[in-house]
PDB file of C-alpha atoms in Angstrom:
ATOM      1  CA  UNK H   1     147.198  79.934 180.906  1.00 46.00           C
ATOM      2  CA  UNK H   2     147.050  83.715 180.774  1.00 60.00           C
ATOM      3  CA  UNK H   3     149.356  85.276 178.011  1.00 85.00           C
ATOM      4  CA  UNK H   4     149.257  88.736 178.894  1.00 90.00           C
ATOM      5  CA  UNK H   5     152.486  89.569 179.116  1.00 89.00           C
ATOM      6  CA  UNK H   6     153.167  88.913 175.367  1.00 91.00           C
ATOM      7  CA  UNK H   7     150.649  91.226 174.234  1.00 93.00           C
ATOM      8  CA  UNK H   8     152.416  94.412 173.009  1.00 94.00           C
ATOM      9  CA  UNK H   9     150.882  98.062 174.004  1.00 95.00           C
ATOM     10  CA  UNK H  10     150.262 100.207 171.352  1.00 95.00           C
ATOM     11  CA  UNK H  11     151.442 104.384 172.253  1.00 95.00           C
ATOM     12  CA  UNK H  12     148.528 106.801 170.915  1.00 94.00           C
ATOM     13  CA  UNK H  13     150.577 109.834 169.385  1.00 92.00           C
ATOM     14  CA  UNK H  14     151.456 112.762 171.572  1.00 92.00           C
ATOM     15  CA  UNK H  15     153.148 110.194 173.939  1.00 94.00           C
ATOM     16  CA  UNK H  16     156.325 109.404 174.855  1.00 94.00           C
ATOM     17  CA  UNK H  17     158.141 106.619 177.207  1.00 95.00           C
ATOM     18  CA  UNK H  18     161.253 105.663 178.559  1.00 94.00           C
ATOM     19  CA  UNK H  19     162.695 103.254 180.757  1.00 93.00           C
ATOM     20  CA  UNK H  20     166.263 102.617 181.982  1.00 91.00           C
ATOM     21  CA  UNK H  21     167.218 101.350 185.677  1.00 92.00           C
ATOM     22  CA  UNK H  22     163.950  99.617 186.742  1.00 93.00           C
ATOM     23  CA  UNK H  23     161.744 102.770 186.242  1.00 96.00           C
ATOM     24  CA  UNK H  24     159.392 103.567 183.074  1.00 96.00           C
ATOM     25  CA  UNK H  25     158.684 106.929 182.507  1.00 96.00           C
ATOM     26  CA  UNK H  26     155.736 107.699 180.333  1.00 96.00           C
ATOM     27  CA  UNK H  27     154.413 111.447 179.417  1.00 96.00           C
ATOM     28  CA  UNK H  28     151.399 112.223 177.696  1.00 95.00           C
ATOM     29  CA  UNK H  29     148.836 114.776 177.128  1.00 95.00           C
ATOM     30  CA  UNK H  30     146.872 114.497 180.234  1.00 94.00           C
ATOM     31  CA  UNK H  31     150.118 114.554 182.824  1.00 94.00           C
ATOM     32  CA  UNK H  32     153.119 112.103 183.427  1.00 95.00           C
ATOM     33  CA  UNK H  33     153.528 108.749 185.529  1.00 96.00           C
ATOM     34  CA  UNK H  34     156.522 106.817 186.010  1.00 96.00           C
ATOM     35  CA  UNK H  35     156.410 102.848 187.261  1.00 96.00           C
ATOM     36  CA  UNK H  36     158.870 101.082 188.717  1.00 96.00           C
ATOM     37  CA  UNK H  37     159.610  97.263 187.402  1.00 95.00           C
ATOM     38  CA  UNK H  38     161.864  94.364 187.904  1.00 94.00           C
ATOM     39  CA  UNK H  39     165.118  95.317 186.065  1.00 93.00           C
ATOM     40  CA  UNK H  40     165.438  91.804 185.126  1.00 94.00           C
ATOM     41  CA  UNK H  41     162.304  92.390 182.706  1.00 94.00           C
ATOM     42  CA  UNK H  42     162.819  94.569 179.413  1.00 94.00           C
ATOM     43  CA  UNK H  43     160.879  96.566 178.275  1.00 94.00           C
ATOM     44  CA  UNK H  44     161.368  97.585 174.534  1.00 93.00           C
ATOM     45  CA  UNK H  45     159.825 100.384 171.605  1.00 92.00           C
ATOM     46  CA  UNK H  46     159.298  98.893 168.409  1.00 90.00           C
ATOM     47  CA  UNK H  47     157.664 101.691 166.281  1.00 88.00           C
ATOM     48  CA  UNK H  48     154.074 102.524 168.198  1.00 93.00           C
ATOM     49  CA  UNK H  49     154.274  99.281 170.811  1.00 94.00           C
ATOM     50  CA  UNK H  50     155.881  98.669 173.814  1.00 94.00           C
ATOM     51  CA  UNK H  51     157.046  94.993 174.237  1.00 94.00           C
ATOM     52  CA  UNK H  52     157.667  93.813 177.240  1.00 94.00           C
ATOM     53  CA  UNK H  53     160.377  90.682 177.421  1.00 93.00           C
ATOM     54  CA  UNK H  54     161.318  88.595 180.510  1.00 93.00           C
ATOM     55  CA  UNK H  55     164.218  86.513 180.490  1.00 93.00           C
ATOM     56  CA  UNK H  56     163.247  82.805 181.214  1.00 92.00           C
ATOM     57  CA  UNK H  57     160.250  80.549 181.983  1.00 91.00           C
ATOM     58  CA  UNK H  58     160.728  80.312 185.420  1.00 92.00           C
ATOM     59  CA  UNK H  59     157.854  81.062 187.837  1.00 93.00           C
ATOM     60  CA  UNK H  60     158.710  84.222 189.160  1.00 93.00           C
ATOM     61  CA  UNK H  61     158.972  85.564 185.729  1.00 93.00           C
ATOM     62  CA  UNK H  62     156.191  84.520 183.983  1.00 91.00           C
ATOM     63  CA  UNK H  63     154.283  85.956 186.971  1.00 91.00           C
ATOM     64  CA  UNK H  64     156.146  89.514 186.955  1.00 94.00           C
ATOM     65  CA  UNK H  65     156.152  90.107 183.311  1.00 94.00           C
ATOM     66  CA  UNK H  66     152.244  89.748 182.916  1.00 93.00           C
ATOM     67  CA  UNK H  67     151.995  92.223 185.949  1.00 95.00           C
ATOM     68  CA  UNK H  68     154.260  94.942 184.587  1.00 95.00           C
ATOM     69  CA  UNK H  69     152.812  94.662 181.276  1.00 95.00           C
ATOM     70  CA  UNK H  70     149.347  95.306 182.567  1.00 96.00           C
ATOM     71  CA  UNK H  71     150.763  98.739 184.775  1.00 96.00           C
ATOM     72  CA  UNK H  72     152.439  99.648 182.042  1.00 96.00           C
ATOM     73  CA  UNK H  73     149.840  99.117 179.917  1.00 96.00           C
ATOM     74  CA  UNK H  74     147.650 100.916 182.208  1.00 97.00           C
ATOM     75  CA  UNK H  75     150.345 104.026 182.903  1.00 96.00           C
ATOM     76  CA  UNK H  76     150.187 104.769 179.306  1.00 96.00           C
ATOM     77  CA  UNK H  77     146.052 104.801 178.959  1.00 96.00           C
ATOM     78  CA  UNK H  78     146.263 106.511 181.855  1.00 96.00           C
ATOM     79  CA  UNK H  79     148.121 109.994 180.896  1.00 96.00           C
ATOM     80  CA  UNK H  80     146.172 109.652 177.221  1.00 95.00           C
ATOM     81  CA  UNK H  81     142.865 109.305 178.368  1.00 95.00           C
ATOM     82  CA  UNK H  82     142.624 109.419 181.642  1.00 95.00           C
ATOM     83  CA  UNK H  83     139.897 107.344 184.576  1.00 97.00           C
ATOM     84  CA  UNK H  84     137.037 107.960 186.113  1.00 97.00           C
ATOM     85  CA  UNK H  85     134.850 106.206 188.522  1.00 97.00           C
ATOM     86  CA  UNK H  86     131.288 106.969 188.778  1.00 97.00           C
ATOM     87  CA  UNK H  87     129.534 106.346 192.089  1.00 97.00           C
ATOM     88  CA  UNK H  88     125.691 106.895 193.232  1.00 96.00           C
ATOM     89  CA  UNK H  89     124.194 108.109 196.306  1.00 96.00           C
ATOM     90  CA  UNK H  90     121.158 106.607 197.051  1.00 94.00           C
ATOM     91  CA  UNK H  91     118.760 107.316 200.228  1.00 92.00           C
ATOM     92  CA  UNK H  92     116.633 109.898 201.460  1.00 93.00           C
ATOM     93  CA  UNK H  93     118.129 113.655 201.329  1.00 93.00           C
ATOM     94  CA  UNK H  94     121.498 112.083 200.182  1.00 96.00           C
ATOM     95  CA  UNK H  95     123.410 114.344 198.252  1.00 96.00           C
ATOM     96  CA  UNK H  96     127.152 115.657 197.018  1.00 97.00           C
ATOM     97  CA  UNK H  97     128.508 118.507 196.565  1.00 96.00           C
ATOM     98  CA  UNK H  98     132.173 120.669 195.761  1.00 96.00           C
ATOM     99  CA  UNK H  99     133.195 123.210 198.129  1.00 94.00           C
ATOM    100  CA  UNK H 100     136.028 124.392 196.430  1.00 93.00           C
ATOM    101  CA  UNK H 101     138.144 121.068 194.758  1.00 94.00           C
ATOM    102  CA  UNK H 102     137.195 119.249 197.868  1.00 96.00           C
ATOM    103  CA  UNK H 103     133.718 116.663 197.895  1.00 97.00           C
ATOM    104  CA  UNK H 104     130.865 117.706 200.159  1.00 97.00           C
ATOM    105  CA  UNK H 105     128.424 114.597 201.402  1.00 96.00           C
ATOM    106  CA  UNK H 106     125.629 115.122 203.078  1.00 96.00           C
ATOM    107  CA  UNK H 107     124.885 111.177 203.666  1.00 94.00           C
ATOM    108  CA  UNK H 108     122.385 110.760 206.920  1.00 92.00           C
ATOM    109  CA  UNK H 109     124.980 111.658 209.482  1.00 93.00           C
ATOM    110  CA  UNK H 110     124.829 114.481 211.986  1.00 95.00           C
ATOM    111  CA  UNK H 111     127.464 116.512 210.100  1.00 96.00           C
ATOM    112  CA  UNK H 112     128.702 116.792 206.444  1.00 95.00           C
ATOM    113  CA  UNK H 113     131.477 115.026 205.826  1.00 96.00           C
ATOM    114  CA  UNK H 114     133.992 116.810 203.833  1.00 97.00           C
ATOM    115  CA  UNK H 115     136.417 114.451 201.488  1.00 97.00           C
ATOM    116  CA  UNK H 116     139.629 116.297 200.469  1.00 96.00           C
ATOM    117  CA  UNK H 117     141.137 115.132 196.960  1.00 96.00           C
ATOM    118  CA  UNK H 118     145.174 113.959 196.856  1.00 96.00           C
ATOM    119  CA  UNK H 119     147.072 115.102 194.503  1.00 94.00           C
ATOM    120  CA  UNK H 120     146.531 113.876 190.045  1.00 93.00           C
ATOM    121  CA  UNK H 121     142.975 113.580 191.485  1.00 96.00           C
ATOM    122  CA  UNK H 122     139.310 115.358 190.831  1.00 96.00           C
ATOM    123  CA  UNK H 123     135.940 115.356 192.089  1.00 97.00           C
ATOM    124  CA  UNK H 124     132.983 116.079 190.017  1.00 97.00           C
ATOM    125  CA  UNK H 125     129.486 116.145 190.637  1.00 97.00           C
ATOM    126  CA  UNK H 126     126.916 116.293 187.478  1.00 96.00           C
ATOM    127  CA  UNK H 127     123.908 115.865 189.638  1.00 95.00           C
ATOM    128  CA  UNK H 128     123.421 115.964 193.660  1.00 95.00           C
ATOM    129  CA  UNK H 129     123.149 112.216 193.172  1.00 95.00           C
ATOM    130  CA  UNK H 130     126.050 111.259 191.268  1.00 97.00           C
ATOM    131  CA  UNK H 131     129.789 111.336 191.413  1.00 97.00           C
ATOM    132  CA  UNK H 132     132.467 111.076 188.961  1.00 97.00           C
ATOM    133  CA  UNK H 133     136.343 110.875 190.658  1.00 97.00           C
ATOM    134  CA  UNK H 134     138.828 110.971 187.874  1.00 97.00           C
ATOM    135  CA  UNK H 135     142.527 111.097 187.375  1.00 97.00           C
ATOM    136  CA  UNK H 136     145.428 109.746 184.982  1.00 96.00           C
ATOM    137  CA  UNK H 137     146.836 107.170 188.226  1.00 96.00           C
ATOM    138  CA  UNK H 138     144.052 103.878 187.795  1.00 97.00           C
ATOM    139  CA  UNK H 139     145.318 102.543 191.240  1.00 97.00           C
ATOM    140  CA  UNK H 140     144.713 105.946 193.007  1.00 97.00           C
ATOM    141  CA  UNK H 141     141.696 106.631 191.069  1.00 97.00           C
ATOM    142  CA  UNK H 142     140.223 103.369 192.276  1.00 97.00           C
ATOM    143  CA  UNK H 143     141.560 104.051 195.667  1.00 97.00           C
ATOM    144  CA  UNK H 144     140.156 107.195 196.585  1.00 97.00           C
ATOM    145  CA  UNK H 145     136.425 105.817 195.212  1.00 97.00           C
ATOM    146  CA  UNK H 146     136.667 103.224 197.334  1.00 97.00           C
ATOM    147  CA  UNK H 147     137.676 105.808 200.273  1.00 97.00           C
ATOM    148  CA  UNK H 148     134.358 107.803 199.023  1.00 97.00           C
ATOM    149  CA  UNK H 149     132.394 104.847 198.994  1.00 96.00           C
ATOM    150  CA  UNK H 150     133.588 103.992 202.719  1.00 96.00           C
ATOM    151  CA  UNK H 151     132.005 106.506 204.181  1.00 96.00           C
ATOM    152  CA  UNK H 152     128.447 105.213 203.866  1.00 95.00           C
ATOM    153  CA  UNK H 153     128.458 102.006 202.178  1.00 95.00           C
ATOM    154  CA  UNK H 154     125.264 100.719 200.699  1.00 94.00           C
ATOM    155  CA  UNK H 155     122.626  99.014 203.778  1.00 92.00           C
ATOM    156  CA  UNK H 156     122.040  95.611 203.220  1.00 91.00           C
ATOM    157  CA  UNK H 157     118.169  95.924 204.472  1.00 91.00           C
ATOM    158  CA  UNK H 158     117.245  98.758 202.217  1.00 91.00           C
ATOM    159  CA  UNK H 159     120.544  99.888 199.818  1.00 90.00           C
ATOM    160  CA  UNK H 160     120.797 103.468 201.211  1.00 94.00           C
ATOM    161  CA  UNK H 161     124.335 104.530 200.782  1.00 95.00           C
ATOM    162  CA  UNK H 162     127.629 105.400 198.002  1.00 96.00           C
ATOM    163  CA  UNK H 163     128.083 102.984 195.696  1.00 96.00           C
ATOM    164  CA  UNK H 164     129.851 102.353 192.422  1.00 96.00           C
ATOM    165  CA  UNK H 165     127.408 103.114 189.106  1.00 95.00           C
ATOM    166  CA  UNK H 166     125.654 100.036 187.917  1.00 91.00           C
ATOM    167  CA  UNK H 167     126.837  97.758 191.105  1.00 91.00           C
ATOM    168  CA  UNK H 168     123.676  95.604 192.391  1.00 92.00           C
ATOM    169  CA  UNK H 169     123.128  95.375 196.111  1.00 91.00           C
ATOM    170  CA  UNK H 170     120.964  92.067 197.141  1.00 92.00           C
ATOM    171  CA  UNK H 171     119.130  93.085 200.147  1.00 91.00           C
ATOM    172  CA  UNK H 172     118.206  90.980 203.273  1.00 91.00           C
ATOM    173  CA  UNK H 173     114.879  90.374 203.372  1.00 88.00           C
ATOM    174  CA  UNK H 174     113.601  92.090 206.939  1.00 83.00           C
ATOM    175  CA  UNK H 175     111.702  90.446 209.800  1.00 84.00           C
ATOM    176  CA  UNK H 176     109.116  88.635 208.872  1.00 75.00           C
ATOM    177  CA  UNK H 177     105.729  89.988 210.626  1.00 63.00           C
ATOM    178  CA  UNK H 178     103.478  88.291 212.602  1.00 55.00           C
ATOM    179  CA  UNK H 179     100.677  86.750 210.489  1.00 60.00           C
ATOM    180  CA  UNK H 180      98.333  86.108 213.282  1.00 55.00           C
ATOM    181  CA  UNK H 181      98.918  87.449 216.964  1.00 55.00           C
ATOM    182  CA  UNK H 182     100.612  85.596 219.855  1.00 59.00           C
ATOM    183  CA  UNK H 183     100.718  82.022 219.035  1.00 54.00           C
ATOM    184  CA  UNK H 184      98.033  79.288 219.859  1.00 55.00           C
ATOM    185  CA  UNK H 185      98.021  77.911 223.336  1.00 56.00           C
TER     186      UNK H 185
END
């Protein structure tokens, strides 16, 4: 059985936490989150590590302290270093682009198709092949990649499409020719 939840969380310097009433609060160098928990959980400082304590055994608890120690955990990465997801266009006269903050792809259709960023999230595009979205929020990170990677997702006959760096599409194999003509009669 899984013991996340008793791992503690060590806080890099330059950042600081709170939580009171069922919300954590954590502000770092790279912006600030806050996630709500269960206020039945606690979650505790002890020096440089958070600890986060549930009450009992029971089911329910076991199940919501390893989840809020893993958003926490991931809340306070998150405005220290940051996320990013890198994606790949692949296909003939696919490319990317920024007009402005907002993503340009030119992916096969008719029209480019023009992908405005929310808000605590960035495009960037280091070649006309290659995508990086990144941001201090891991769920809207992931999220908005996935959104990107909608658009055009990968063929299953030859892989033309977005998809995420280092992912491996199996193709189909196609029809199988004819080896001979019409059949024999």
């Amino acid at each position: 059985m899984s013991r996340i939840g008793k791992q503690p969380i060590a806080v890099p310097n330059g950042v600081t936490t709170s939580a009171q009433d069922g919300i954590f609060k954590v502000k770092g160098p790279k912006g600030e989150l806050t996630v709500p928990y269960n206020t039945e959980l606690t979650i505790k400082q002890d020096g440089d590590q958070l600890l986060v304590e549930r009450p009992s055994d029971a089911q329910r608890h076991r199940a919501l302290h390893g989840l809020t120690r893993t958003l926490v955990a991931n809340a306070v990465k998150g405005v220290s270093d940051g996320y990013t997801i890198n994606l790949e266009l692949k296909g003939v006269g696919f490319r990317a682009k920024l007009a402005g903050k907002a993503l340009e792809l030119t992916i096969g259709y008719s029209h480019p198709v023009v992908i405005e960023p929310p808000a605590g999230v960035s495009f960037a595009v280091p070649e006309p092949t290659k995508i990086d979205v990144s941001g201090i929020d891991k769920q809207l990170v992931g999220q908005v990649a996935a959104n990107v990677r909608k658009v055009r997702k990968p063929d299953a006959y030859h892989g033309k499409g977005v998809r995420f760096a280092g992912e491996k599409i199996s193709l189909k194999a196609g029809k199988a020719g004819a080896t001979g003509g019409k059949g024999k009669k």
